[in-house]
XYZ file of C-alpha atoms in Angstrom:
767
model
C 31.463 21.933 52.763
C 27.946 23.120 53.587
C 26.377 25.434 51.027
C 25.806 29.110 51.709
C 22.284 30.447 52.208
C 20.735 31.746 49.014
C 19.721 34.993 50.660
C 21.452 36.452 53.656
C 22.680 39.743 55.018
C 26.370 40.502 54.803
C 28.248 43.729 55.449
C 31.975 43.865 54.756
C 33.401 46.658 56.853
C 36.571 47.867 55.203
C 37.699 51.462 55.154
C 37.403 51.548 51.384
C 33.845 50.505 50.772
C 30.292 50.168 52.039
C 28.098 47.197 51.314
C 24.497 47.336 50.258
C 23.817 44.513 52.662
C 22.027 42.427 50.053
C 23.084 38.919 49.173
C 21.719 36.789 46.383
C 22.780 34.434 43.672
C 25.735 35.750 41.750
C 23.998 34.655 38.602
C 20.827 36.571 39.368
C 19.897 40.136 38.517
C 21.560 42.806 40.593
C 19.984 45.755 42.232
C 21.889 48.974 42.552
C 22.737 50.265 45.972
C 22.069 53.969 46.328
C 22.977 56.491 48.960
C 26.285 54.928 49.946
C 29.670 56.467 49.340
C 30.449 53.662 46.942
C 28.015 51.592 44.942
C 28.896 48.086 46.049
C 26.879 44.923 46.240
C 27.717 41.514 47.618
C 25.960 38.359 46.511
C 26.621 34.800 47.573
C 25.727 31.253 46.700
C 27.331 27.935 47.473
C 30.227 28.395 45.064
C 30.641 32.081 44.243
C 30.166 35.624 45.383
C 29.604 38.643 43.154
C 30.871 42.131 43.893
C 30.009 45.234 41.927
C 31.273 48.807 41.837
C 30.720 51.940 39.806
C 34.055 52.897 38.210
C 34.856 56.434 37.105
C 37.595 57.732 34.827
C 37.076 55.436 31.823
C 37.354 57.455 28.613
C 37.001 54.646 26.050
C 36.083 50.937 25.867
C 39.804 50.176 25.897
C 39.887 51.349 29.519
C 37.192 48.802 30.348
C 39.328 46.071 28.779
C 42.368 47.153 30.808
C 40.394 46.898 34.060
C 38.992 43.500 33.090
C 42.457 42.130 32.300
C 43.895 43.455 35.551
C 41.098 42.211 37.813
C 40.888 38.833 36.081
C 44.559 38.291 36.962
C 43.986 38.645 40.714
C 43.941 35.613 43.006
C 40.436 34.518 43.981
C 38.758 36.196 41.001
C 36.918 33.791 38.683
C 35.537 36.405 36.312
C 35.330 40.165 35.783
C 33.278 42.237 33.379
C 33.215 46.012 32.915
C 30.292 47.732 31.207
C 31.531 50.971 29.666
C 28.040 52.477 29.146
C 26.994 52.142 32.807
C 30.521 52.276 34.317
C 29.826 49.109 36.277
C 32.402 46.490 37.282
C 31.059 43.026 38.125
C 33.468 40.569 39.748
C 32.868 36.932 40.629
C 35.068 35.389 43.306
C 35.253 31.827 44.589
C 35.642 31.853 48.350
C 32.872 29.792 49.906
C 34.460 29.211 53.285
C 34.968 32.859 54.206
C 31.508 33.824 53.000
C 29.871 30.987 54.899
C 31.776 31.631 58.097
C 31.135 35.363 57.921
C 27.402 34.985 57.387
C 26.881 32.342 60.062
C 28.866 34.300 62.613
C 26.176 36.958 62.522
C 28.701 39.783 62.768
C 29.891 42.440 60.364
C 33.181 40.734 59.563
C 35.634 41.548 56.773
C 34.240 39.038 54.269
C 36.831 38.558 51.520
C 38.465 41.824 52.586
C 41.772 40.803 50.969
C 40.128 40.232 47.597
C 38.050 43.416 47.922
C 41.051 45.516 48.844
C 43.186 44.009 46.081
C 40.518 44.827 43.511
C 40.133 48.396 44.728
C 43.906 48.867 44.951
C 44.375 47.567 41.405
C 41.671 49.865 40.016
C 43.172 52.931 41.668
C 46.720 52.038 40.620
C 45.512 51.922 37.028
C 44.339 55.523 37.371
C 40.628 54.831 37.796
C 38.511 55.346 40.883
C 35.406 54.131 42.585
C 32.596 56.661 42.344
C 32.543 58.985 45.360
C 29.427 60.371 47.021
C 29.262 63.718 45.180
C 26.999 65.140 47.871
C 29.958 65.145 50.273
C 32.709 66.202 47.876
C 33.490 69.955 47.558
C 33.495 71.185 43.977
C 36.897 72.913 44.292
C 38.580 69.797 45.690
C 37.030 67.687 42.961
C 38.336 70.035 40.244
C 41.846 70.174 41.697
C 41.902 66.432 42.217
C 40.963 65.905 38.592
C 43.254 68.414 36.894
C 46.067 69.131 39.335
C 48.698 67.098 37.478
C 47.938 68.834 34.167
C 47.924 72.269 35.843
C 51.181 71.657 37.690
C 52.881 70.278 34.546
C 51.707 73.277 32.504
C 52.996 75.689 35.182
C 56.308 73.834 35.281
C 56.668 74.250 31.512
C 55.570 77.892 31.601
C 58.282 78.753 34.141
C 60.840 76.863 32.055
C 59.851 78.819 28.928
C 60.038 82.159 30.761
C 63.544 81.639 32.127
C 65.031 79.696 29.214
C 65.804 82.846 27.239
C 67.766 84.379 30.124
C 69.100 81.223 31.786
C 69.227 78.490 29.093
C 70.756 75.834 31.335
C 68.243 76.404 34.132
C 65.394 76.379 31.628
C 66.620 73.113 30.147
C 66.881 71.557 33.612
C 63.329 72.640 34.394
C 62.115 70.986 31.178
C 63.893 67.789 32.261
C 62.169 67.990 35.644
C 58.815 68.785 34.010
C 59.150 65.736 31.771
C 59.993 63.504 34.724
C 57.047 64.980 36.641
C 54.690 64.257 33.768
C 56.273 60.879 33.038
C 55.908 59.466 36.555
C 52.121 58.754 36.563
C 52.147 57.668 32.898
C 55.083 55.280 33.305
C 53.669 53.917 36.567
C 50.364 53.148 34.887
C 52.172 51.613 31.896
C 54.093 49.277 34.217
C 50.922 48.209 36.054
C 49.084 47.633 32.778
C 51.963 45.551 31.431
C 51.914 43.416 34.580
C 48.138 42.969 34.298
C 48.177 41.764 30.697
C 48.104 44.981 28.619
C 51.734 45.540 27.542
C 50.934 47.507 24.375
C 48.964 50.312 25.966
C 49.093 53.956 24.947
C 50.796 54.670 28.296
C 53.616 52.305 27.303
C 54.065 54.067 23.972
C 54.053 57.496 25.590
C 56.571 56.439 28.249
C 59.013 55.043 25.689
C 58.642 58.083 23.436
C 59.099 60.613 26.253
C 62.072 58.733 27.739
C 63.718 58.444 24.331
C 63.210 62.138 23.680
C 64.943 62.946 26.980
C 67.978 60.877 26.003
C 68.067 62.693 22.657
C 67.972 66.022 24.473
C 64.533 66.974 23.089
C 63.292 68.107 26.498
C 60.721 70.602 25.224
C 59.079 68.058 22.945
C 59.158 65.363 25.624
C 57.298 67.575 28.079
C 54.884 68.791 25.389
C 54.070 65.207 24.376
C 53.088 64.330 27.937
C 51.045 67.517 28.408
C 49.123 66.992 25.165
C 48.564 63.353 26.068
C 47.060 64.250 29.450
C 44.838 66.919 27.903
C 43.736 64.443 25.240
C 42.789 61.864 27.863
C 40.541 64.368 29.627
C 38.978 65.362 26.307
C 38.187 61.691 25.675
C 36.752 61.349 29.176
C 34.531 64.381 28.599
C 33.306 62.987 25.282
C 32.683 59.565 26.827
C 30.684 61.207 29.593
C 28.531 62.961 27.001
C 27.903 59.658 25.270
C 26.908 58.051 28.593
C 24.576 60.852 29.676
C 21.475 59.129 28.335
C 22.233 55.972 30.299
C 23.165 57.876 33.448
C 19.925 59.866 33.332
C 18.057 56.593 32.976
C 19.828 55.135 36.008
C 18.829 58.203 38.049
C 15.127 58.024 37.160
C 13.927 55.903 40.068
C 13.887 57.645 43.488
C 15.653 56.218 46.537
C 12.587 56.441 48.800
C 8.894 55.703 48.484
C 5.746 56.372 50.510
C 4.278 53.055 51.632
C 0.579 52.807 52.598
C -0.149 50.154 55.224
C -3.415 48.270 55.771
C -4.687 50.977 58.096
C -4.061 53.682 55.503
C -1.053 55.128 57.305
C 1.749 56.524 55.148
C 5.455 56.071 55.887
C 8.677 56.731 53.976
C 10.650 53.577 53.168
C 13.657 52.701 51.048
C 12.577 51.984 47.466
C 14.591 48.761 47.317
C 12.443 47.259 50.096
C 9.241 47.426 48.031
C 7.739 44.110 46.995
C 4.825 43.095 44.752
C 1.486 43.838 46.376
C 2.660 46.875 48.366
C 0.522 50.011 48.018
C 2.517 53.192 47.444
C 1.658 56.846 46.965
C 3.465 59.389 44.799
C 2.992 63.142 44.787
C 2.675 65.394 41.730
C 6.141 65.999 40.317
C 7.474 62.745 41.787
C 8.639 59.649 39.959
C 7.461 56.092 40.426
C 10.079 53.924 42.225
C 8.768 50.606 40.830
C 6.416 49.284 38.173
C 2.871 49.618 39.462
C -0.792 49.030 38.748
C -2.669 52.311 38.998
C -5.433 52.503 41.645
C -6.277 56.217 41.341
C -8.509 57.262 38.406
C -7.484 59.684 35.648
C -3.828 60.317 36.470
C -1.490 61.726 33.823
C 2.092 60.487 33.717
C 5.056 62.005 31.909
C 7.050 59.090 30.444
C 9.266 61.137 28.126
C 12.479 60.019 29.847
C 11.549 56.382 29.241
C 9.621 56.238 25.998
C 10.108 59.565 24.245
C 6.407 60.433 24.596
C 6.268 64.194 24.035
C 3.144 64.801 26.155
C 1.855 63.268 29.407
C -0.447 60.261 28.967
C -3.602 59.831 31.035
C -4.019 56.442 32.717
C -7.029 54.701 34.210
C -7.254 52.313 37.182
C -5.871 48.871 36.380
C -3.344 50.124 33.825
C 0.343 49.410 34.311
C 2.731 52.349 34.789
C 6.490 51.900 34.427
C 9.017 52.841 37.070
C 10.547 56.254 36.397
C 7.255 57.727 35.155
C 6.449 61.138 36.624
C 3.040 61.972 38.055
C 1.962 65.269 36.495
C -1.328 66.391 37.962
C -2.345 64.636 41.167
C -1.498 62.381 44.079
C -1.639 58.784 42.864
C -1.727 55.420 44.555
C -0.422 52.282 42.881
C 0.064 48.625 43.671
C 3.667 47.521 43.178
C 4.014 44.704 40.621
C 7.801 44.467 40.151
C 10.375 42.872 42.408
C 13.464 44.859 43.495
C 15.846 45.096 40.570
C 13.243 43.956 38.035
C 11.400 47.172 37.156
C 11.179 48.531 33.610
C 14.156 50.838 34.261
C 16.235 47.954 35.652
C 15.411 45.814 32.616
C 16.381 48.636 30.241
C 19.699 49.190 32.033
C 20.353 45.444 32.020
C 19.712 45.315 28.272
C 22.124 48.211 27.725
C 24.784 46.422 29.779
C 24.255 43.208 27.835
C 24.343 45.153 24.570
C 28.078 45.846 24.939
C 28.749 42.122 24.645
C 26.892 42.002 21.322
C 29.327 44.009 19.261
C 28.762 44.936 15.654
C 30.835 42.919 13.145
C 32.769 46.047 12.194
C 33.538 46.675 15.873
C 34.768 43.101 16.371
C 37.013 43.493 13.319
C 38.522 46.727 14.648
C 39.101 45.135 18.064
C 40.971 42.281 16.397
C 42.872 44.694 14.121
C 43.972 46.909 17.022
C 45.420 43.917 18.876
C 48.075 43.337 16.236
C 48.322 46.901 14.879
C 50.209 48.358 17.859
C 52.769 45.515 18.179
C 53.335 45.728 14.418
C 53.941 49.488 14.593
C 56.336 48.990 17.526
C 58.246 46.452 15.444
C 58.346 48.944 12.562
C 59.667 51.604 14.945
C 62.508 49.280 15.944
C 63.332 48.720 12.271
C 63.279 52.472 11.590
C 65.592 53.091 14.553
C 68.219 50.473 13.624
C 68.065 49.567 9.935
C 68.936 52.958 8.334
C 71.898 53.640 10.675
C 73.248 50.077 10.478
C 72.606 49.375 6.795
C 72.762 52.816 5.207
C 74.960 54.614 7.737
C 72.180 57.073 8.554
C 72.475 59.382 11.578
C 71.387 57.558 14.731
C 69.767 60.564 16.409
C 67.587 61.366 13.391
C 66.280 57.816 12.905
C 65.759 57.136 16.607
C 63.749 60.359 16.748
C 61.656 59.182 13.781
C 61.171 55.819 15.491
C 59.920 57.522 18.642
C 57.465 59.511 16.553
C 56.257 56.270 14.972
C 55.521 54.953 18.462
C 53.094 57.803 19.002
C 51.513 57.163 15.611
C 51.139 53.534 16.718
C 48.584 54.635 19.322
C 45.254 53.125 18.144
C 43.012 55.291 20.358
C 41.214 57.092 17.540
C 40.616 53.837 15.670
C 39.529 51.864 18.737
C 37.029 54.522 19.853
C 35.718 55.246 16.338
C 33.083 52.507 16.413
C 32.038 52.189 20.102
C 31.662 55.967 20.432
C 29.173 55.964 17.559
C 27.394 52.835 18.767
C 27.103 54.128 22.345
C 25.747 57.467 21.127
C 23.225 55.740 18.875
C 22.047 53.373 21.619
C 21.683 56.306 24.029
C 19.639 58.303 21.518
C 17.476 55.285 20.698
C 16.733 54.596 24.376
C 15.914 58.277 24.907
C 13.329 58.008 22.131
C 11.786 54.825 23.497
C 13.645 52.141 21.526
C 15.955 49.518 23.012
C 18.571 47.971 20.731
C 20.377 44.946 22.115
C 23.879 45.743 20.952
C 25.919 47.005 18.041
C 25.281 43.865 15.974
C 21.534 44.544 15.925
C 22.155 48.241 15.254
C 24.312 47.423 12.229
C 21.792 44.922 10.832
C 18.899 47.370 11.054
C 20.342 49.633 8.405
C 20.599 46.832 5.838
C 17.004 45.566 6.154
C 15.184 45.154 2.828
C 11.828 43.875 4.114
C 9.887 44.450 7.335
C 7.333 41.803 8.274
C 4.588 42.971 10.652
C 2.325 41.018 12.935
C -1.227 42.404 12.750
C -2.910 42.377 16.154
C -1.285 44.804 18.590
C 1.367 45.861 16.100
C -0.387 47.334 13.071
C -3.695 47.477 14.912
C -4.489 49.001 18.271
C -4.623 45.599 19.914
C -8.000 46.463 21.406
C -10.554 44.467 19.389
C -14.205 44.958 20.259
C -17.012 42.427 19.974
C -19.235 43.367 17.021
C -21.528 40.348 16.777
C -22.486 37.198 18.693
C -24.280 34.326 16.946
C -25.861 31.133 18.327
C -26.388 28.057 16.178
C -29.392 26.778 18.143
C -29.629 23.386 19.796
C -26.838 20.874 20.422
C -26.568 17.454 22.034
C -25.693 19.081 25.341
C -28.148 21.955 25.080
C -31.502 20.526 23.825
C -33.110 23.913 24.067
C -31.946 26.733 21.825
C -28.733 28.288 23.227
C -28.885 32.052 23.655
C -26.201 34.455 22.494
C -25.637 35.340 26.149
C -24.906 31.688 26.921
C -22.399 31.507 24.046
C -20.616 34.562 25.484
C -20.727 33.128 29.036
C -18.987 29.908 28.012
C -16.407 31.666 25.840
C -15.584 34.269 28.498
C -15.186 31.566 31.144
C -12.492 29.822 29.109
C -10.792 33.066 28.019
C -10.798 34.698 31.464
C -7.216 33.674 32.238
C -5.711 34.753 28.918
C -3.926 38.033 28.189
C -4.551 37.843 24.431
C -6.363 40.949 23.082
C -9.240 38.848 21.703
C -9.644 37.092 25.045
C -9.697 40.422 26.897
C -12.332 41.762 24.500
C -14.610 38.740 25.050
C -14.277 38.944 28.834
C -14.850 42.721 28.731
C -18.132 42.230 26.822
C -19.253 39.663 29.411
C -18.475 42.182 32.172
C -20.508 44.859 30.350
C -23.477 42.485 30.271
C -22.983 41.597 33.972
C -22.587 37.916 33.144
C -21.318 35.840 36.047
C -18.609 33.482 34.814
C -18.473 29.848 35.958
C -15.303 28.217 37.246
C -12.998 26.567 34.727
C -10.337 23.890 34.964
C -7.764 22.189 32.752
C -7.387 25.364 30.696
C -4.906 24.979 27.839
C -3.883 27.602 25.279
C -2.623 26.597 21.843
C -0.734 29.402 20.113
C -2.433 30.460 16.887
C -5.313 28.024 17.361
C -7.330 28.837 20.456
C -7.968 27.910 24.065
C -9.895 25.104 25.744
C -11.009 24.204 29.246
C -13.525 22.330 31.378
C -16.636 24.406 32.159
C -19.367 22.807 34.280
C -18.065 19.370 33.412
C -17.936 19.964 29.651
C -14.991 20.655 27.364
C -15.405 24.108 25.833
C -13.141 25.217 22.992
C -12.797 28.788 21.679
C -10.748 28.847 18.501
C -10.300 29.985 14.945
C -12.565 28.714 12.119
C -9.557 26.992 10.602
C -8.942 25.055 13.803
C -12.601 24.012 14.208
C -13.555 23.414 10.567
C -14.811 19.869 11.267
C -17.338 21.197 13.804
C -18.402 23.995 11.431
C -19.138 21.532 8.631
C -21.754 19.768 10.781
C -23.940 22.869 11.224
C -26.074 24.024 8.289
C -25.579 27.681 7.374
C -22.586 28.144 9.703
C -20.051 28.482 6.882
C -22.183 31.094 5.119
C -22.483 33.154 8.315
C -18.741 32.957 8.834
C -17.994 34.147 5.312
C -20.397 37.082 5.590
C -18.836 38.289 8.848
C -15.282 37.835 7.561
C -16.064 39.861 4.419
C -16.949 42.738 6.755
C -13.399 42.595 8.185
C -14.238 40.702 11.380
C -12.056 38.222 13.222
C -14.063 35.204 14.400
C -13.835 33.100 17.545
C -15.812 29.855 17.215
C -17.256 28.224 20.348
C -17.751 24.441 20.676
C -18.974 22.276 23.557
C -17.695 18.693 23.507
C -17.001 19.120 19.803
C -20.429 20.540 18.890
C -20.465 24.050 17.398
C -22.759 26.211 19.536
C -21.952 29.741 18.357
C -19.415 32.342 17.337
C -18.176 35.761 18.426
C -17.100 38.350 15.839
C -14.538 41.037 16.723
C -12.910 43.899 14.867
C -9.622 45.653 15.579
C -8.865 49.039 14.008
C -5.459 49.980 12.544
C -3.186 52.213 14.588
C -3.466 55.850 13.568
C 0.259 56.053 12.805
C 0.555 52.690 11.003
C -0.124 54.102 7.540
C 2.569 56.771 7.997
C 4.998 54.093 9.174
C 4.451 51.969 6.060
C 4.775 55.037 3.800
C 8.013 56.097 5.510
C 9.515 52.633 5.037
C 8.484 52.616 1.367
C 10.222 55.983 0.902
C 13.404 54.374 2.265
C 13.140 51.561 -0.287
C 11.952 49.012 2.271
C 9.100 46.624 1.487
C 6.430 45.931 4.131
C 4.331 42.789 4.529
C 1.751 41.760 7.139
C 1.870 38.201 8.512
C -1.255 37.200 10.425
C -3.159 34.178 11.552
C -6.401 36.021 10.855
C -8.782 35.166 8.034
C -8.050 36.488 4.506
C -10.942 38.955 4.484
C -9.993 40.633 7.772
C -6.325 40.694 6.723
C -7.171 42.169 3.303
C -9.264 44.912 4.903
C -6.366 46.045 7.121
C -3.717 45.650 4.398
C -5.689 47.696 1.872
C -6.051 50.571 4.351
C -2.304 50.570 5.018
C -1.128 49.976 1.457
C 0.942 46.827 2.056
C 1.164 43.158 1.136
C -0.167 40.459 3.429
C -0.178 36.732 4.167
C -3.130 35.413 6.179
C -4.167 32.255 7.992
C -0.645 31.653 9.286
C 0.207 29.545 12.318
C 3.364 30.463 14.310
C 5.372 27.919 12.325
C 3.988 29.271 9.058
C 5.217 32.769 9.945
C 8.742 31.416 10.398
C 8.530 29.651 7.031
C 7.367 32.871 5.384
C 10.265 34.763 6.988
C 12.707 32.212 5.563
C 11.212 32.741 2.100
C 11.498 36.521 2.413
C 15.151 36.249 3.510
C 16.023 34.910 0.063
C 15.504 38.465 -1.258
C 17.511 40.266 1.436
C 17.653 40.925 5.158
C 14.310 40.765 6.960
C 13.124 42.426 10.174
C 10.082 41.040 11.997
C 8.048 43.155 14.410
C 5.422 41.661 16.715
C 4.160 41.551 20.281
C 2.651 38.139 21.007
C 3.822 34.724 22.188
C 3.016 33.351 18.742
C 5.429 35.915 17.224
C 8.465 34.605 19.120
C 9.501 31.940 16.530
C 9.267 34.456 13.671
C 11.197 37.079 15.675
C 13.955 34.525 16.175
C 13.943 33.425 12.525
C 14.228 36.963 11.132
C 17.624 38.597 10.689
C 16.497 41.074 13.320
C 13.469 40.794 15.608
C 11.672 43.873 16.928
C 9.183 43.573 19.785
C 6.484 46.021 20.790
C 7.143 47.130 24.367
C 3.718 46.143 25.664
C 4.051 42.641 24.247
C 4.609 39.290 25.876
C 7.843 38.774 27.854
C 8.880 35.906 25.570
C 8.637 38.220 22.553
C 10.728 40.887 24.301
C 13.371 38.343 25.312
C 13.551 36.838 21.809
C 13.734 40.141 19.948
C 16.887 42.119 19.131
C 15.078 45.453 19.585
C 12.041 46.678 21.478
C 9.821 49.735 20.963
C 8.827 50.623 24.520
C 6.389 53.308 23.380
C 4.502 50.943 21.001
C 4.648 53.423 18.104
C 5.428 51.665 14.827
C 6.037 55.029 13.166
C 9.385 55.135 15.008
C 10.601 52.115 13.062
C 11.671 54.204 10.062
C 13.573 56.582 12.370
C 15.263 53.584 13.999
C 16.412 52.235 10.645
C 17.511 55.748 9.666
C 19.511 55.974 12.904
C 21.227 52.693 12.038
C 22.167 53.968 8.593
C 23.461 57.247 10.041
C 25.501 55.326 12.614
C 27.155 53.131 10.005
C 27.921 56.202 7.868
C 29.568 57.910 10.853
C 31.531 54.753 11.682
C 32.885 54.670 8.121
C 33.810 58.358 8.385
C 35.516 57.753 11.727
C 37.538 54.828 10.426
C 38.639 56.918 7.439
C 39.675 59.774 9.747
C 41.547 57.479 12.127
C 43.327 55.361 9.526
C 43.857 58.287 7.137
C 45.538 60.432 9.783
C 47.819 57.523 10.745
C 48.828 56.946 7.137
C 49.430 60.650 6.551
C 51.655 61.139 9.593
C 53.470 57.868 8.949
C 54.627 59.314 5.617
C 55.416 62.800 6.965
C 57.379 61.292 9.868
C 59.556 59.136 7.598
C 60.147 62.204 5.402
C 61.190 64.191 8.481
C 58.356 66.700 8.153
C 56.672 66.076 11.536
C 57.986 65.414 15.005
C 56.914 64.077 18.389
C 54.562 66.767 19.598
C 52.859 67.045 16.191
C 52.296 63.283 16.191
C 50.676 63.229 19.614
C 48.652 66.337 18.760
C 47.479 64.630 15.578
C 46.507 61.507 17.508
C 44.672 63.535 20.138
C 43.031 65.585 17.409
C 41.922 62.486 15.520
C 40.477 61.012 18.714
C 38.624 64.246 19.433
C 37.344 64.414 15.832
C 35.975 60.879 15.705
C 34.378 61.304 19.140
C 32.791 64.634 18.209
C 31.589 63.100 14.959
C 29.993 60.234 16.893
C 28.330 62.636 19.323
C 26.389 64.130 16.407
C 24.125 61.095 16.747
C 22.987 62.371 20.138
C 21.868 65.636 18.573
C 19.840 64.043 15.778
C 16.203 65.011 16.113
C 13.202 62.983 15.094
C 11.566 64.118 11.909
C 8.365 66.078 11.993
């Protein structure tokens, strides 16, 4: 079978959905379709196609699991994943022939319409829905559609109560009818869930309990149980929506349209998802940036509070990178797009949040496993309660069956299941709002138990903007018979460093630009992490590296070692320059500590956390920075040495490593938890478990404090959930509580643990 094109247009035309028209590898990053009635994307490759929707109506992570189980059981589906935080359903299907034929036909055919319709039908049968276009949905209709079953059931019961005193039989009949009316959607959903692989759902428990109550003649309680259950579900949905608000606001940051500037300077409005790297766009004051861009307009202030938590707008200069979602405050700005569709800063953040749900905290994994056997066990206990006392001890059947039905409602694990993810979701939302990305509950849990934080120096504790303070030439060499000038030393070094993004390299090139030095062409450039960079310049091999790396060349030049020591004692970092192995000069640079670094170290110390700086810099420069910040340090470390030092520190407790460079990646991976600075190298961001997008190390203490608060709330929630179950288990067996009290207690416990978790969203940063 011929393979499908990697990129092709496809537009399924069913009456239930609209396609974004984009097709790409199902394993690649997805872009979100906006402006359609339903967010839906189709992607195709030779062996699979990926569909995605935005699902509404999920009130806890358990709902996401139910949808996954149901969709995974459909024919043609090879995999389904639901992200609770972003309400996104991703489905992979294997149907190469229909995709290929549909694409090559060049018409808008119903590609995989059977699979699409089956997925949508299954979702709706389970009580969930695909997100409608709110711009075309009247508010009144939306409210009635959402609450009409609760309202009608409540009215049914109200009428029954009003007439029961005068006409008892009629009132009792109305309660029967009210129960059946409330039972229909619950029982239907329970049946569908059981067929799709979720037999022990809360809907199943409620259906059994309500049906049993009807047979026992407890019509009022049966109807009340269903009403309280429906109200509780909507309370959970409301709480879940609050927890997702931070993510939803993030998803809405990038605009749908952009103003594109063509080569002639003409401006036209285009769809934001058509922008590509190199395009020139213009944004007006009060507008947000649709893609990551390089600023072309001078002195423009951007409000990035929604992305990084920056409290005030930040002024940017031409050449600086501005993230998508940033808001232009004071003037019209032009930028050059640097991100591909679906790969902007906002897209990466959303993708990290989606991936975070797969990285559950250990306590969350334990509760998931516990809840899987807890409900079946409680159902088994209910059966024992219903049959053992009457059969063995001649107890009254009605009384013990009633107690068994109450136990079924106690068996509902909703409060326990939501206790952890509600807190984790709230914490992740608050962290992202304040400019910190945490890749999952596992990383969040680990943060709170950290005993030592290891810091990289350059760009983490320092500003990452070293400036050249001194240039020295060591006179003649075999390749330069005449005395080499300091300008020539800088010219050679800048030529080799011109392609590097390292802060030291940028500083050397910047000094050459200030002196209007024209740089020669280079070739065979090779960077060695922690050591230096080398390349061919005018037919000669030029190396710019650390004194440690070039010690053999230093030893051949009289007085060089003494000069190096004097400059290092002044807190300088040195870049030695050799030509074909001969030392020709050096460049001294100094990088100042970040203004907030000292406060960050002090805050960590107040929390009982030790701080240590790990750097490849010389001991004198490292000591100068460490003494200003009041912390320990290890100097002269290569990337491998940093990992070894992390391993040694881990013997005393959990270690977090924070850095921003390529050479930090091994140490970030070795640490119990790696934290990357947001402006750092991509490899550091990918390796790390957390990222500080605002580059403020002072937020680290708040992040650890958030982790500790989250774990405290999780423990409180588990106590509330399990404690309430234990309490009502005892009171039920003693005959003190009945059906409606049990469901009210379960709903109340769910509301309590959710409200407790939402406190994390209200936590404010100190000071």
